Amino acid sequence: MPDCDMLDVAFVVPLDGPAGMFGPSCEACGVLAQEEINAGGGLLGRQLRLRVVDGGAPPDVVASEVAGLVADGAVQAVTGWHISAVRQRIAPLIAGRVPYVYSPLYEGGETTPGVFLAGETPGRQVLPALRWMSTELGVRSWCIVGDDYVWPRVSAAAARRYAPSCGAVIADEVFVKLGTQDFSAVLRRVARSEADGVLMFLVGSDAVQFNRAFAAAGLDASCVRFSPLMEENMLLATGAANAVGLYASAGYFESLPTADSLDFSRRYVGRFGVHAPALNSLGESCYEGIMLLARLAERAGALAPAPMIASAEALAYSGPRGDVRMHGNHLLQNIYLARANGLEFDVLAELTSGG
């Protein structure tokens, strides 16, 4: 029987696979959110408890486990960072039964009732970055390299639509299986394309392997890289020598010099210490997802999809990303562009205002 004093949330984060490398950051940020909510009196008078589900397992396996928890009444909501292929399996199985706050950046277009999106979308993250790269760096041709599933495919299609308005062209695009280790054939395609830049839609260890091979092939001497999914763990694994000319955009970077971001870093280090998992945009998105769930429930007065949907539009608050607000079922936030500098990111520009 469920504990009536506890409010249980399925926390779906990657513990293995290509995205497993940032699972510890996601878990730590989730714990911080849980503890802060509980220290403030809990959620709707109950203490919040996260039940970790391995989001790095095959999508059907993850969806089956989450659906089973919901059907048994073991969880009253779902949130976390996991790839879109997992979200697309989970959403229809739990639609209308419990709220589902999906925290990552994603390809856009999710309309399942009761699904709320906390992350960045291509129109607010990739489009302004391509414009900035064209104007500031003169990058006018791109080769897309992505993993072969929904987020890279749909995002690549969006980039093709955006390119003409940025004075750019997509010279080639290549998709690889999740978990790819050998990028030699991909690098030959990149070289033949003679593109000014590589637009990366690669996840976790796939991006790391690509970055290492890219630099080893000497392509970093003539071609920049840009990724909407490149964070501090991946940069550390890539290595400073392999990250020359590497750019990223996100709603949060650990090095973001704002009062809200600095305060979040202080609380994170204060809770977990200086040797904690790297604080990054993906972990922070898990914190954001839990906080969004709490804000929606508090505003609606219930942890149920229908009243949360009805009250979502007017929601606005401040957090590590600064001022954020809901528009439809999406959370809008400021988006920043950064360049790798050694093993850190230098934030260069604000691309999109969250207002």
Short mmCIF file of C-alpha atoms in Angstrom, two decimals:
data_model
loop_
_atom_site.label_atom_id
_atom_site.label_comp_id
_atom_site.label_asym_id
_atom_site.label_seq_id
_atom_site.Cartn_x
_atom_site.Cartn_y
_atom_site.Cartn_z
CA MET A 1 0.00 0.00 0.00
CA PRO A 2 1.27 3.52 -0.76
CA ASP A 3 2.46 5.58 2.20
CA CYS A 4 -0.15 8.35 2.58
CA ASP A 5 2.42 10.70 4.11
CA MET A 6 4.66 10.43 1.06
CA LEU A 7 4.22 11.64 -2.49
CA ASP A 8 6.15 9.30 -4.77
CA VAL A 9 7.53 10.41 -8.14
CA ALA A 10 9.11 8.15 -10.75
CA PHE A 11 12.47 9.79 -11.47
CA VAL A 12 13.57 8.45 -14.85
CA VAL A 13 17.28 9.13 -15.44
CA PRO A 14 20.01 7.24 -17.37
CA LEU A 15 22.11 4.89 -15.29
CA ASP A 16 23.83 3.18 -18.23
CA GLY A 17 24.18 3.40 -22.01
CA PRO A 18 25.53 6.42 -23.95
CA ALA A 19 23.77 8.86 -21.59
CA GLY A 20 24.77 7.04 -18.42
CA MET A 21 27.80 9.29 -17.96
CA PHE A 22 25.65 12.13 -16.67
CA GLY A 23 23.26 10.00 -14.63
CA PRO A 24 25.07 10.85 -11.34
CA SER A 25 24.63 14.58 -12.02
CA CYS A 26 20.93 14.03 -12.69
CA GLU A 27 20.50 12.01 -9.49
CA ALA A 28 22.32 14.58 -7.36
CA CYS A 29 20.27 17.48 -8.71
CA GLY A 30 17.11 15.46 -8.14
CA VAL A 31 18.07 14.83 -4.52
CA LEU A 32 18.74 18.56 -4.03
CA ALA A 33 15.30 19.46 -5.40
CA GLN A 34 13.61 16.80 -3.26
CA GLU A 35 15.35 17.98 -0.09
CA GLU A 36 14.61 21.66 -0.72
CA ILE A 37 10.93 20.97 -1.37
CA ASN A 38 10.65 18.79 1.75
CA ALA A 39 12.49 21.35 3.88
CA GLY A 40 9.88 23.88 2.79
CA GLY A 41 6.98 21.74 3.99
CA GLY A 42 6.73 19.25 1.14
CA LEU A 43 4.36 19.22 -1.79
CA LEU A 44 0.65 19.63 -1.06
CA GLY A 45 1.35 18.75 2.56
CA ARG A 46 3.22 15.53 1.78
CA GLN A 47 6.91 14.71 1.69
CA LEU A 48 8.28 14.18 -1.82
CA ARG A 49 10.09 10.90 -2.51
CA LEU A 50 11.88 10.06 -5.75
CA ARG A 51 11.82 6.50 -7.08
CA VAL A 52 14.70 6.15 -9.53
CA VAL A 53 14.00 4.31 -12.79
CA ASP A 54 16.86 3.55 -15.18
CA GLY A 55 16.06 5.67 -18.23
CA GLY A 56 19.08 4.24 -20.06
CA ALA A 57 17.40 0.86 -20.59
CA PRO A 58 15.60 0.10 -23.91
CA PRO A 59 12.60 2.45 -24.35
CA ASP A 60 9.94 -0.28 -24.15
CA VAL A 61 11.49 -1.63 -20.96
CA VAL A 62 11.55 1.81 -19.32
CA ALA A 63 7.97 2.56 -20.40
CA SER A 64 6.73 -0.78 -19.08
CA GLU A 65 8.32 -0.18 -15.68
CA VAL A 66 6.93 3.36 -15.40
CA ALA A 67 3.45 2.30 -16.55
CA GLY A 68 3.49 -0.49 -13.98
CA LEU A 69 4.36 1.91 -11.16
CA VAL A 70 1.53 4.22 -12.23
CA ALA A 71 -1.00 1.37 -12.55
CA ASP A 72 -0.10 0.09 -9.08
CA GLY A 73 -0.51 3.53 -7.56
CA ALA A 74 3.15 3.39 -6.50
CA VAL A 75 3.91 6.82 -8.03
CA GLN A 76 1.78 9.92 -8.44
CA ALA A 77 3.90 11.68 -11.08
CA VAL A 78 6.79 11.11 -13.51
CA THR A 79 9.77 13.32 -14.31
CA GLY A 80 13.47 13.10 -15.22
CA TRP A 81 16.02 13.25 -18.04
CA HIS A 82 15.79 10.54 -20.71
CA ILE A 83 15.93 10.52 -24.49
CA SER A 84 12.88 11.28 -26.62
CA ALA A 85 12.55 7.67 -27.75
CA VAL A 86 11.81 6.82 -24.10
CA ARG A 87 9.39 9.73 -23.69
CA GLN A 88 7.44 8.67 -26.77
CA ARG A 89 6.91 5.21 -25.23
CA ILE A 90 5.99 6.48 -21.75
CA ALA A 91 3.63 9.35 -22.65
CA PRO A 92 0.74 7.39 -24.26
CA LEU A 93 0.80 4.76 -21.51
CA ILE A 94 0.24 7.23 -18.68
CA ALA A 95 -1.60 10.06 -20.50
CA GLY A 96 -4.25 11.67 -18.32
CA ARG A 97 -3.47 9.45 -15.33
CA VAL A 98 -0.57 11.27 -13.67
CA PRO A 99 1.39 14.42 -14.59
CA TYR A 100 4.59 13.86 -16.55
CA VAL A 101 7.23 16.61 -16.51
CA TYR A 102 9.84 15.89 -19.18
CA SER A 103 12.95 17.86 -18.28
CA PRO A 104 15.44 17.61 -21.21
CA LEU A 105 15.94 19.68 -24.30
CA TYR A 106 14.04 17.93 -27.06
CA GLU A 107 12.85 18.19 -30.66
CA GLY A 108 9.56 19.99 -29.91
CA GLY A 109 5.98 19.14 -30.82
CA GLU A 110 4.90 17.10 -27.77
CA THR A 111 1.16 17.62 -27.18
CA THR A 112 0.10 14.61 -25.10
CA PRO A 113 -2.29 15.89 -22.39
CA GLY A 114 -0.63 16.02 -19.01
CA VAL A 115 2.93 16.15 -20.39
CA PHE A 116 4.80 19.34 -19.44
CA LEU A 117 8.14 20.19 -21.07
CA ALA A 118 10.89 21.93 -19.08
CA GLY A 119 13.65 21.92 -21.70
CA GLU A 120 14.88 23.79 -24.73
CA THR A 121 13.49 23.30 -28.26
CA PRO A 122 15.24 23.80 -31.63
CA GLY A 123 13.43 27.02 -32.52
CA ARG A 124 14.72 28.69 -29.37
CA GLN A 125 18.07 26.91 -29.11
CA VAL A 126 19.40 25.82 -32.52
CA LEU A 127 18.00 28.55 -34.79
CA PRO A 128 19.48 31.54 -32.91
CA ALA A 129 22.77 29.67 -32.49
CA LEU A 130 23.03 29.10 -36.26
CA ARG A 131 22.35 32.80 -36.80
CA TRP A 132 25.03 33.76 -34.27
CA MET A 133 27.57 31.37 -35.79
CA SER A 134 26.87 32.78 -39.25
CA THR A 135 27.13 36.42 -38.18
CA GLU A 136 29.98 36.19 -35.69
CA LEU A 137 32.09 33.37 -37.14
CA GLY A 138 31.08 33.27 -40.80
CA VAL A 139 29.93 29.65 -40.57
CA ARG A 140 27.74 29.25 -43.67
CA SER A 141 27.80 25.51 -44.37
CA TRP A 142 27.12 22.64 -42.01
CA CYS A 143 27.45 18.88 -41.89
CA ILE A 144 24.98 17.29 -39.48
CA VAL A 145 26.15 14.29 -37.43
CA GLY A 146 23.55 12.69 -35.17
CA ASP A 147 22.42 9.56 -33.44
CA ASP A 148 19.68 7.72 -35.31
CA TYR A 149 16.51 8.33 -33.32
CA VAL A 150 13.76 10.92 -33.02
CA TRP A 151 15.52 13.91 -31.38
CA PRO A 152 18.44 14.08 -33.86
CA ARG A 153 16.26 13.31 -36.90
CA VAL A 154 13.55 15.88 -36.14
CA SER A 155 16.08 18.48 -35.00
CA ALA A 156 18.08 17.98 -38.20
CA ALA A 157 14.93 18.55 -40.25
CA ALA A 158 14.39 21.78 -38.31
CA ALA A 159 17.98 22.85 -39.01
CA ARG A 160 17.42 22.32 -42.73
CA ARG A 161 14.42 24.66 -42.51
CA TYR A 162 16.38 27.24 -40.54
CA ALA A 163 19.53 27.25 -42.69
CA PRO A 164 18.32 29.57 -45.51
CA SER A 165 17.25 32.28 -43.05
CA CYS A 166 20.73 32.09 -41.51
CA GLY A 167 22.50 32.44 -44.86
CA ALA A 168 23.66 28.84 -44.52
CA VAL A 169 23.32 25.47 -46.22
CA ILE A 170 23.35 21.88 -44.95
CA ALA A 171 26.09 20.23 -47.01
CA ASP A 172 25.55 16.68 -45.71
CA GLU A 173 24.00 14.77 -42.82
CA VAL A 174 25.00 11.45 -41.28
CA PHE A 175 23.21 9.40 -38.61
CA VAL A 176 24.75 6.62 -36.55
CA LYS A 177 23.48 3.98 -34.15
CA LEU A 178 23.38 4.90 -30.46
CA GLY A 179 26.53 3.57 -28.85
CA THR A 180 28.76 4.03 -31.93
CA GLN A 181 32.49 3.83 -31.19
CA ASP A 182 34.05 4.03 -34.66
CA PHE A 183 33.47 7.35 -36.43
CA SER A 184 36.06 6.95 -39.20
CA ALA A 185 33.49 6.68 -42.00
CA VAL A 186 31.57 9.64 -40.58
CA LEU A 187 34.72 11.77 -40.49
CA ARG A 188 35.40 10.99 -44.13
CA ARG A 189 31.91 12.29 -44.95
CA VAL A 190 32.57 15.43 -42.91
CA ALA A 191 35.85 16.05 -44.72
CA ARG A 192 34.25 15.52 -48.15
CA SER A 193 31.45 17.95 -47.32
CA GLU A 194 34.00 20.78 -46.86
CA ALA A 195 31.57 22.27 -44.34
CA ASP A 196 32.53 25.18 -42.11
CA GLY A 197 30.93 23.51 -39.13
CA VAL A 198 29.54 20.26 -37.76
CA LEU A 199 26.10 20.41 -36.15
CA MET A 200 26.16 17.63 -33.57
CA PHE A 201 23.04 15.80 -32.40
CA LEU A 202 24.96 13.11 -30.50
CA VAL A 203 24.28 11.88 -26.96
CA GLY A 204 26.79 11.40 -24.15
CA SER A 205 29.60 8.97 -24.89
CA ASP A 206 28.79 9.06 -28.62
CA ALA A 207 29.59 12.78 -28.68
CA VAL A 208 32.76 12.17 -26.67
CA GLN A 209 34.02 9.51 -29.08
CA PHE A 210 33.20 11.73 -32.04
CA ASN A 211 35.00 14.73 -30.53
CA ARG A 212 38.13 12.72 -29.85
CA ALA A 213 38.19 11.25 -33.36
CA PHE A 214 37.39 14.63 -34.93
CA ALA A 215 40.40 16.25 -33.27
CA ALA A 216 42.67 13.27 -33.99
CA ALA A 217 41.79 13.62 -37.67
CA GLY A 218 42.84 17.29 -37.58
CA LEU A 219 39.41 18.53 -38.64
CA ASP A 220 39.29 20.99 -35.75
CA ALA A 221 41.85 23.12 -37.61
CA SER A 222 39.29 24.13 -40.25
CA CYS A 223 35.85 23.22 -38.94
CA VAL A 224 33.99 24.28 -35.79
CA ARG A 225 31.49 22.13 -33.89
CA PHE A 226 28.21 23.18 -32.36
CA SER A 227 25.93 21.04 -30.18
CA PRO A 228 22.72 21.76 -28.27
CA LEU A 229 23.62 18.76 -26.08
CA MET A 230 27.15 19.31 -24.81
CA GLU A 231 27.64 19.65 -21.08
CA GLU A 232 30.37 19.59 -18.46
CA ASN A 233 30.67 15.80 -18.07
CA MET A 234 30.95 15.34 -21.81
CA LEU A 235 33.49 18.17 -22.06
CA LEU A 236 35.61 16.61 -19.30
CA ALA A 237 35.54 13.23 -21.05
CA THR A 238 36.28 14.86 -24.42
CA GLY A 239 39.44 16.51 -23.05
CA ALA A 240 40.62 20.07 -23.51
CA ALA A 241 42.88 19.21 -26.44
CA ASN A 242 39.92 17.73 -28.33
CA ALA A 243 37.52 20.61 -27.64
CA VAL A 244 39.07 23.42 -29.66
CA GLY A 245 36.35 25.20 -31.62
CA LEU A 246 33.53 23.44 -29.75
CA TYR A 247 30.37 25.48 -29.04
CA ALA A 248 27.17 24.67 -27.19
CA SER A 249 23.84 26.30 -26.37
CA ALA A 250 21.65 25.65 -23.34
CA GLY A 251 19.41 27.26 -20.76
CA TYR A 252 22.04 26.66 -18.08
CA PHE A 253 25.80 26.29 -17.79
CA GLU A 254 27.68 25.77 -14.52
CA SER A 255 29.75 28.85 -15.43
CA LEU A 256 26.70 31.05 -16.09
CA PRO A 257 27.55 34.29 -14.22
CA THR A 258 24.08 35.20 -12.95
CA ALA A 259 22.97 35.58 -9.35
CA ASP A 260 20.44 32.72 -9.68
CA SER A 261 23.01 30.37 -11.21
CA LEU A 262 25.70 31.22 -8.67
CA ASP A 263 23.27 30.66 -5.81
CA PHE A 264 22.31 27.26 -7.24
CA SER A 265 25.99 26.28 -7.51
CA ARG A 266 26.55 27.36 -3.91
CA ARG A 267 23.68 25.20 -2.65
CA TYR A 268 24.79 22.23 -4.77
CA VAL A 269 28.39 22.33 -3.54
CA GLY A 270 27.20 22.97 0.00
CA ARG A 271 25.10 19.80 -0.12
CA PHE A 272 27.40 17.43 -2.05
CA GLY A 273 30.90 18.91 -1.67
CA VAL A 274 33.56 19.91 -4.15
CA HIS A 275 33.94 16.34 -5.44
CA ALA A 276 30.25 16.01 -6.36
CA PRO A 277 29.17 14.92 -9.85
CA ALA A 278 29.66 17.76 -12.32
CA LEU A 279 26.97 20.39 -12.19
CA ASN A 280 25.64 20.68 -15.73
CA SER A 281 22.65 21.65 -17.86
CA LEU A 282 21.26 18.11 -17.90
CA GLY A 283 21.41 17.65 -14.15
CA GLU A 284 20.01 21.13 -13.60
CA SER A 285 17.14 20.25 -15.95
CA CYS A 286 16.19 17.45 -13.52
CA TYR A 287 16.13 19.97 -10.68
CA GLU A 288 14.05 22.24 -12.93
CA GLY A 289 11.63 19.44 -13.80
CA ILE A 290 10.95 18.61 -10.16
CA MET A 291 10.50 22.27 -9.26
CA LEU A 292 8.16 22.77 -12.21
CA LEU A 293 6.12 19.78 -11.08
CA ALA A 294 5.86 21.29 -7.59
CA ARG A 295 4.93 24.76 -8.89
CA LEU A 296 2.26 23.38 -11.19
CA ALA A 297 0.74 21.23 -8.44
CA GLU A 298 0.77 24.05 -5.92
CA ARG A 299 -0.89 26.45 -8.36
CA ALA A 300 -3.52 23.85 -9.32
CA GLY A 301 -4.06 22.71 -5.74
CA ALA A 302 -3.80 19.11 -6.86
CA LEU A 303 -1.31 16.68 -8.37
CA ALA A 304 -3.52 15.72 -11.30
CA PRO A 305 -3.16 16.43 -15.03
CA ALA A 306 -6.47 18.27 -15.68
CA PRO A 307 -6.20 21.03 -13.05
CA MET A 308 -2.47 21.41 -13.73
CA ILE A 309 -3.15 21.90 -17.45
CA ALA A 310 -5.83 24.50 -16.65
CA SER A 311 -3.52 26.54 -14.45
CA ALA A 312 -0.22 26.14 -16.31
CA GLU A 313 -0.41 29.09 -18.70
CA ALA A 314 -0.09 31.81 -16.07
CA LEU A 315 2.79 30.19 -14.17
CA ALA A 316 6.06 32.14 -13.83
CA TYR A 317 8.86 31.86 -11.29
CA SER A 318 12.63 32.23 -10.81
CA GLY A 319 15.21 29.47 -10.52
CA PRO A 320 18.77 28.57 -11.56
CA ARG A 321 17.95 29.63 -15.15
CA GLY A 322 16.60 32.99 -13.99
CA ASP A 323 13.05 34.04 -14.75
CA VAL A 324 11.04 31.32 -16.50
CA ARG A 325 7.41 31.08 -17.55
CA MET A 326 5.00 28.57 -19.00
CA HIS A 327 3.61 28.97 -22.51
CA GLY A 328 1.15 26.20 -23.27
CA ASN A 329 2.81 23.06 -21.92
CA HIS A 330 6.37 24.37 -22.40
CA LEU A 331 8.64 26.20 -19.95
CA LEU A 332 10.39 29.13 -21.63
CA GLN A 333 13.81 30.21 -20.40
CA ASN A 334 16.80 32.27 -21.49
CA ILE A 335 19.12 30.38 -23.84
CA TYR A 336 22.88 31.02 -23.88
CA LEU A 337 25.72 30.20 -26.27
CA ALA A 338 29.08 29.10 -24.88
CA ARG A 339 32.48 28.02 -26.18
CA ALA A 340 34.66 25.34 -24.63
CA ASN A 341 37.73 26.83 -22.98
CA GLY A 342 39.84 24.03 -21.63
CA LEU A 343 37.49 21.99 -19.45
CA GLU A 344 35.01 24.81 -18.85
CA PHE A 345 32.47 26.72 -20.91
CA ASP A 346 32.79 30.45 -21.52
CA VAL A 347 29.31 31.93 -21.94
CA LEU A 348 29.52 34.31 -24.89
CA ALA A 349 25.99 35.48 -25.62
CA GLU A 350 22.35 35.31 -24.62
CA LEU A 351 20.52 33.92 -27.65
CA THR A 352 16.89 33.84 -26.56
CA SER A 353 15.04 35.68 -23.83
CA GLY A 354 12.69 33.65 -21.67
CA GLY A 355 10.25 36.53 -21.41
#
